[in-house]
Tab-separated table of C-alpha atoms in Angstrom:
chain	number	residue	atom	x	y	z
A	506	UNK	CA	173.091	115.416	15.346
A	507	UNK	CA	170.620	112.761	14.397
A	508	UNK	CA	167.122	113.817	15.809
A	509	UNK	CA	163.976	111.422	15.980
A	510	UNK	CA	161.436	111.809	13.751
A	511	UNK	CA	158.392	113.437	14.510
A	512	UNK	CA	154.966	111.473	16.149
A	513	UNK	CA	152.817	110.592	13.441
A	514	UNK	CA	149.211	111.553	14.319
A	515	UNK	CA	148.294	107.863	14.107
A	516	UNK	CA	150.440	106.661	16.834
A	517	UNK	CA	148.147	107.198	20.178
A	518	UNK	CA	148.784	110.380	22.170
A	519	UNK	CA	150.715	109.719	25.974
A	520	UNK	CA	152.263	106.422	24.009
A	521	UNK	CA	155.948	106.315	25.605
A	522	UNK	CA	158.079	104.906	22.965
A	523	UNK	CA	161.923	104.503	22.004
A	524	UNK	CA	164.119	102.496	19.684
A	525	UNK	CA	167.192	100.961	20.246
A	526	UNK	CA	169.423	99.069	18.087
A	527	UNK	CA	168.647	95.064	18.873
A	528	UNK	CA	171.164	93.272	21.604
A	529	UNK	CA	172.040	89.391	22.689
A	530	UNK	CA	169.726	89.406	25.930
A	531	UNK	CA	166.994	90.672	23.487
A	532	UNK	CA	166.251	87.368	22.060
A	533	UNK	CA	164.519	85.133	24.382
A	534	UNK	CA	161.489	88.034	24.005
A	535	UNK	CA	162.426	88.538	20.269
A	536	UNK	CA	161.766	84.478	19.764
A	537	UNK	CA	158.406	84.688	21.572
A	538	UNK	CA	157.469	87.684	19.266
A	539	UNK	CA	158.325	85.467	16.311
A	540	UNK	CA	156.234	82.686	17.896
A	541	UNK	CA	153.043	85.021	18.233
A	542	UNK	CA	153.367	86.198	14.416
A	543	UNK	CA	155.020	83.695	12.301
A	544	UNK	CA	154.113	80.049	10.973
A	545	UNK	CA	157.845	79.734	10.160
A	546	UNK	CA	159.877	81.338	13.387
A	547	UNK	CA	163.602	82.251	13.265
A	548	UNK	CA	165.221	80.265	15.836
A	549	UNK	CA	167.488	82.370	18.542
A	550	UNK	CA	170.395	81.238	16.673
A	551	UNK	CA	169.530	82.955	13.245
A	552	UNK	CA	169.041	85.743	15.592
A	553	UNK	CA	172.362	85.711	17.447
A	554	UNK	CA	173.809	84.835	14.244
A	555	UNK	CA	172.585	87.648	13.145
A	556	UNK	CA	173.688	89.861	15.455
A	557	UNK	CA	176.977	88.480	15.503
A	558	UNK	CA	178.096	87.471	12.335
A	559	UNK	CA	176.582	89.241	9.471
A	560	UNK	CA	178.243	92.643	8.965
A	561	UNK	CA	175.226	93.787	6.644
A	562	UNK	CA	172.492	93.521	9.410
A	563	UNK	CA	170.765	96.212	11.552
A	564	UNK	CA	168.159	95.053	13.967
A	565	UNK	CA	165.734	97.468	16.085
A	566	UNK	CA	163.656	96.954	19.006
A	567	UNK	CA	160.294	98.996	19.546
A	568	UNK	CA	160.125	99.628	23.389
A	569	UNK	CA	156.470	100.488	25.195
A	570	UNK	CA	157.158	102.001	28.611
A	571	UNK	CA	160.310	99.688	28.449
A	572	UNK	CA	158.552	96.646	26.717
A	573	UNK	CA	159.562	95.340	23.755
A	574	UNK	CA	156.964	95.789	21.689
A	575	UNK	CA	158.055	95.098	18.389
A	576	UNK	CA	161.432	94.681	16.336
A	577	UNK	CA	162.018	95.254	12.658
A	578	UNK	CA	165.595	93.741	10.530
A	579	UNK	CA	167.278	94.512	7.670
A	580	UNK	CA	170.408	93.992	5.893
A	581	UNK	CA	171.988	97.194	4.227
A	582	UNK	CA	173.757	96.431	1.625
A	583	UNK	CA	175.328	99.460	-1.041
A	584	UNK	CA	171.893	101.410	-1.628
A	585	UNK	CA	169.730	98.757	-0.930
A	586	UNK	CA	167.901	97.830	2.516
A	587	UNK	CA	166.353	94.652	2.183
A	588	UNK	CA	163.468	94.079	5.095
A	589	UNK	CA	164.063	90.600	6.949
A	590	UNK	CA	161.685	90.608	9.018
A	591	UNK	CA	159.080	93.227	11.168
A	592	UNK	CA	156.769	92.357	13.974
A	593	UNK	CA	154.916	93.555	16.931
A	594	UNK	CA	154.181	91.558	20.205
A	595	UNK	CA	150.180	90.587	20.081
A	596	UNK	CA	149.033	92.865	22.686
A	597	UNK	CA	150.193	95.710	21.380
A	598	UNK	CA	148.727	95.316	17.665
A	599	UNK	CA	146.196	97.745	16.355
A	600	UNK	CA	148.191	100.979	17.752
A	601	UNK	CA	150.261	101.483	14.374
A	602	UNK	CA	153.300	100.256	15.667
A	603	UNK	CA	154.154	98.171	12.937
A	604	UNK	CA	153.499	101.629	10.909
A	605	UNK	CA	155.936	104.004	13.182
A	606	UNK	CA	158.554	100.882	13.323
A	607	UNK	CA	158.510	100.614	9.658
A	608	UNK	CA	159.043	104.547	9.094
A	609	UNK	CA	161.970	103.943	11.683
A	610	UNK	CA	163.530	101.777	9.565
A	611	UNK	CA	163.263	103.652	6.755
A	612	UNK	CA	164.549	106.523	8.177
A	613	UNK	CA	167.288	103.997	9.575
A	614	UNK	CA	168.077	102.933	5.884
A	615	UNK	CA	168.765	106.582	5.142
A	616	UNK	CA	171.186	107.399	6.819
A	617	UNK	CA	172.995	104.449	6.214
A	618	UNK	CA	173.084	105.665	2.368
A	619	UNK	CA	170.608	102.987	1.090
A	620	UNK	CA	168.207	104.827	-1.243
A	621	UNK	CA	165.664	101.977	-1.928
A	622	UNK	CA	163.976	99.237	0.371
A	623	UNK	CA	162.579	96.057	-0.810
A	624	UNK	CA	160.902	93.155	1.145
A	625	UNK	CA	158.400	90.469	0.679
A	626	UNK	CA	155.290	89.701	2.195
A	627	UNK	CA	152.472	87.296	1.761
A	628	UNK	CA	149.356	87.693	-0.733
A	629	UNK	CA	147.304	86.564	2.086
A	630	UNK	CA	148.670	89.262	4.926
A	631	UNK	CA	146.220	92.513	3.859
A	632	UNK	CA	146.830	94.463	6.687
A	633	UNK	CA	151.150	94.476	5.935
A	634	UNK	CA	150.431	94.948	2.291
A	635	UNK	CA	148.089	98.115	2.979
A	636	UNK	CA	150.701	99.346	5.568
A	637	UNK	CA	153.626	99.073	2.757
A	638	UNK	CA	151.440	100.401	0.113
A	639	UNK	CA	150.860	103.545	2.349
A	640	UNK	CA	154.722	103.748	2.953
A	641	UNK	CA	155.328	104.127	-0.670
A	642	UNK	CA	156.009	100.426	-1.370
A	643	UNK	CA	155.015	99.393	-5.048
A	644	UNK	CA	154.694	95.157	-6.029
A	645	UNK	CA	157.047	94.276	-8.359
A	646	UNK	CA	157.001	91.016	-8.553
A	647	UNK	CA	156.060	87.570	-7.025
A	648	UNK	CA	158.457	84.729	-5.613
A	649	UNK	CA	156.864	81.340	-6.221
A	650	UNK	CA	156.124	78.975	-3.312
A	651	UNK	CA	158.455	81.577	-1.496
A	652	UNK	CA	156.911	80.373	1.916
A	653	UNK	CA	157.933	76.729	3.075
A	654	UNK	CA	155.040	76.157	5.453
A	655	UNK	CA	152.584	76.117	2.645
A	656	UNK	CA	153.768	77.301	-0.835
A	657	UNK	CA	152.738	80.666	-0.795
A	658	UNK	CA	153.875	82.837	-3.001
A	659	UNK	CA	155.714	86.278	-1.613
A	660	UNK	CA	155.082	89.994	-3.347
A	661	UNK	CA	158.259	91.547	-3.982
A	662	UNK	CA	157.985	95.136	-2.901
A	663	UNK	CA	159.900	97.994	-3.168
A	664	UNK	CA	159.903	102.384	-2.259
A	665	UNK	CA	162.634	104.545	-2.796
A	666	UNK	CA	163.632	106.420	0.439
A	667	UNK	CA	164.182	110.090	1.107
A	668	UNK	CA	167.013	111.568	0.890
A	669	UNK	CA	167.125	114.319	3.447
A	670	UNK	CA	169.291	112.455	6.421
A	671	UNK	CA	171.819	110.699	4.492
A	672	UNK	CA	175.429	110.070	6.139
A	673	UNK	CA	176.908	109.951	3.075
A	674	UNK	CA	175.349	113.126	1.813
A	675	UNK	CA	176.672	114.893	4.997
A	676	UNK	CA	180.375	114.355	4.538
């Protein structure tokens, strides 16, 4: 039986919080997420497409006393989970959700089989770089003029993931 991971101690005590995998009627609020924490948004249809076409994808939603708070992406593909994207709703920043959403989808990756997780973030975006680094990320590399609304350049991250929690390890 899959079992939720514990509270860590810097999520606020008497914070009600659940995940869920990501659904159709979730993306008007998932778009105005993207709006509130992007330059570059996805549009609803990368979403739905998302959700409807690409076998490799796994989307979850962070709810707050049944708010979305926050949803997190990735595409799982052999041992690999690749981050797409990972963002919490403005007004509830600053209560390390980003931090439990991101264990959550590590954990996720798990026991899907993957045993690594890479992503990319910008140079620029401290506080997701510290949050990775303290999640075992480790830079890698760079992507030139990754970002198309102004050339940035993207760190390529990657951990390695636990293994207690595998599927494949339980058959």
């Amino acid at each position: 039986m899959e079992q939720e991971p514990a509270r860590p101690a810097s999520v606020p005590a008497g914070l009600n919080y659940r995940f869920r995998p990501m659904g159709a009627e979730d993306i008007p609020v998932i778009c105005e997420i993207e709006q509130e924490s992007f330059a570059t948004p996805w549009t609803a249809g990368a979403f739905h497409n998302e959700l409807t076409n690409n076998q490799f994808a796994r989307y979850l939603v962070l709810e707050v006393d049944g708010e979305i708070a926050g949803y997190g992406g990735m595409w799982l593909i052999m041992e690999e989970a690749h981050v797409t994207n990972v963002a919490i709703r403005a007004k509830f920043r600053g209560l390390k959700l980003g931090e439990l959403l991101m264990r959550e989808m590590q954990r996720t990756a798990g026991l899907y089989g993957a045993i690594r997780m890479t992503l990319e973030v910008r140079p620029s975006n401290h506080v997701a770089l510290g949050l990775y680094e303290k999640l075992g990320f480790r830079s890698v590399g760079v992507r030139r003029g990754y970002y198309t609304d102004n050339q940035e350049d993207a760190v390529i991250m990657w951990a390695d993931l636990p293994k207690a929690g595998r599927m494949k390890d339980q058959a």
